[in-house]
Amino acid sequence: MSRFSYVALDGKGRETRGTLSVRDQTEAIARIKEMGYFPTKIVEQTAAADAARPPAGPAKPRAGLGRLAALNIK
């Protein structure tokens, strides 16, 4: 089973959010519709976490260290 986050609209057009543990996205859509909602966004949570993570790259210098060196503070 996978966990899916969803955004859906109810019959009055109000947005609702939640998560479901289902086999796949097709089952998630069916379950959301059974609850009386119209799904607008469904994302597998592991995929969402990977997408939110910034790409790996070289470490950036910490802010402010260059200024201290320029002031010649010891």
PDB file of C-alpha atoms in Angstrom:
ATOM      1  CA  MET A   1       0.000   0.000   0.000  1.00  0.00           C
ATOM      2  CA  SER A   2       1.079   3.557  -0.686  1.00  0.00           C
ATOM      3  CA  ARG A   3       0.071   6.799   0.978  1.00  0.00           C
ATOM      4  CA  PHE A   4      -1.426   9.525  -1.183  1.00  0.00           C
ATOM      5  CA  SER A   5      -2.093  13.132  -0.227  1.00  0.00           C
ATOM      6  CA  TYR A   6      -5.086  14.705  -1.890  1.00  0.00           C
ATOM      7  CA  VAL A   7      -6.834  18.010  -2.396  1.00  0.00           C
ATOM      8  CA  ALA A   8     -10.510  17.828  -3.309  1.00  0.00           C
ATOM      9  CA  LEU A   9     -13.641  19.965  -3.463  1.00  0.00           C
ATOM     10  CA  ASP A  10     -16.886  19.172  -1.695  1.00  0.00           C
ATOM     11  CA  GLY A  11     -20.359  19.755  -3.136  1.00  0.00           C
ATOM     12  CA  LYS A  12     -20.269  23.431  -2.100  1.00  0.00           C
ATOM     13  CA  GLY A  13     -16.869  24.060  -3.691  1.00  0.00           C
ATOM     14  CA  ARG A  14     -14.924  24.121  -0.415  1.00  0.00           C
ATOM     15  CA  GLU A  15     -11.430  22.657  -0.482  1.00  0.00           C
ATOM     16  CA  THR A  16     -10.558  19.700   1.713  1.00  0.00           C
ATOM     17  CA  ARG A  17      -7.226  17.906   2.144  1.00  0.00           C
ATOM     18  CA  GLY A  18      -6.257  14.523   3.477  1.00  0.00           C
ATOM     19  CA  THR A  19      -4.285  11.325   3.015  1.00  0.00           C
ATOM     20  CA  LEU A  20      -5.248   7.796   2.021  1.00  0.00           C
ATOM     21  CA  SER A  21      -3.489   4.432   2.204  1.00  0.00           C
ATOM     22  CA  VAL A  22      -4.391   2.667  -1.053  1.00  0.00           C
ATOM     23  CA  ARG A  23      -2.757   0.498  -3.732  1.00  0.00           C
ATOM     24  CA  ASP A  24      -2.514   3.134  -6.462  1.00  0.00           C
ATOM     25  CA  GLN A  25      -3.740   6.497  -7.722  1.00  0.00           C
ATOM     26  CA  THR A  26      -6.787   4.948  -9.423  1.00  0.00           C
ATOM     27  CA  GLU A  27      -7.987   3.544  -6.109  1.00  0.00           C
ATOM     28  CA  ALA A  28      -7.309   6.897  -4.428  1.00  0.00           C
ATOM     29  CA  ILE A  29      -9.534   8.664  -6.970  1.00  0.00           C
ATOM     30  CA  ALA A  30     -12.308   6.112  -6.452  1.00  0.00           C
ATOM     31  CA  ARG A  31     -12.142   6.421  -2.651  1.00  0.00           C
ATOM     32  CA  ILE A  32     -12.222  10.227  -2.771  1.00  0.00           C
ATOM     33  CA  LYS A  33     -15.272  10.147  -5.056  1.00  0.00           C
ATOM     34  CA  GLU A  34     -16.962   7.635  -2.714  1.00  0.00           C
ATOM     35  CA  MET A  35     -16.538  10.207   0.073  1.00  0.00           C
ATOM     36  CA  GLY A  36     -18.503  12.690  -2.056  1.00  0.00           C
ATOM     37  CA  TYR A  37     -15.530  14.837  -3.079  1.00  0.00           C
ATOM     38  CA  PHE A  38     -14.195  15.917  -6.468  1.00  0.00           C
ATOM     39  CA  PRO A  39     -10.412  15.299  -6.488  1.00  0.00           C
ATOM     40  CA  THR A  40      -8.277  18.136  -7.861  1.00  0.00           C
ATOM     41  CA  LYS A  41      -4.789  16.914  -6.862  1.00  0.00           C
ATOM     42  CA  ILE A  42      -3.455  13.525  -5.794  1.00  0.00           C
ATOM     43  CA  VAL A  43       0.232  12.934  -5.039  1.00  0.00           C
ATOM     44  CA  GLU A  44       1.988   9.858  -3.699  1.00  0.00           C
ATOM     45  CA  GLN A  45       3.663  11.041  -0.506  1.00  0.00           C
ATOM     46  CA  THR A  46       7.094   9.552  -1.175  1.00  0.00           C
ATOM     47  CA  ALA A  47       7.131  11.264  -4.580  1.00  0.00           C
ATOM     48  CA  ALA A  48       6.031  14.540  -2.996  1.00  0.00           C
ATOM     49  CA  ALA A  49       8.828  14.383  -0.421  1.00  0.00           C
ATOM     50  CA  ASP A  50      11.436  13.780  -3.141  1.00  0.00           C
ATOM     51  CA  ALA A  51      10.100  16.677  -5.226  1.00  0.00           C
ATOM     52  CA  ALA A  52      10.242  19.059  -2.255  1.00  0.00           C
ATOM     53  CA  ARG A  53      13.867  18.207  -1.495  1.00  0.00           C
ATOM     54  CA  PRO A  54      16.327  20.635  -3.114  1.00  0.00           C
ATOM     55  CA  PRO A  55      18.760  19.080  -5.573  1.00  0.00           C
ATOM     56  CA  ALA A  56      22.107  18.052  -4.179  1.00  0.00           C
ATOM     57  CA  GLY A  57      24.948  20.355  -5.069  1.00  0.00           C
ATOM     58  CA  PRO A  58      28.031  22.026  -3.675  1.00  0.00           C
ATOM     59  CA  ALA A  59      27.678  23.524  -0.228  1.00  0.00           C
ATOM     60  CA  LYS A  60      26.995  27.230  -0.202  1.00  0.00           C
ATOM     61  CA  PRO A  61      29.130  29.511   1.969  1.00  0.00           C
ATOM     62  CA  ARG A  62      27.439  30.668   5.150  1.00  0.00           C
ATOM     63  CA  ALA A  63      26.131  34.208   5.079  1.00  0.00           C
ATOM     64  CA  GLY A  64      28.154  36.805   6.917  1.00  0.00           C
ATOM     65  CA  LEU A  65      31.522  35.042   7.015  1.00  0.00           C
ATOM     66  CA  GLY A  66      32.867  37.040   4.086  1.00  0.00           C
ATOM     67  CA  ARG A  67      31.918  40.295   5.790  1.00  0.00           C
ATOM     68  CA  LEU A  68      33.822  39.372   8.957  1.00  0.00           C
ATOM     69  CA  ALA A  69      36.915  38.610   6.912  1.00  0.00           C
ATOM     70  CA  ALA A  70      36.561  41.909   5.069  1.00  0.00           C
ATOM     71  CA  LEU A  71      36.398  43.779   8.405  1.00  0.00           C
ATOM     72  CA  ASN A  72      39.603  41.989   9.468  1.00  0.00           C
ATOM     73  CA  ILE A  73      38.094  40.962  12.821  1.00  0.00           C
ATOM     74  CA  LYS A  74      40.264  38.593  14.807  1.00  0.00           C
TER      75      LYS A  74
END
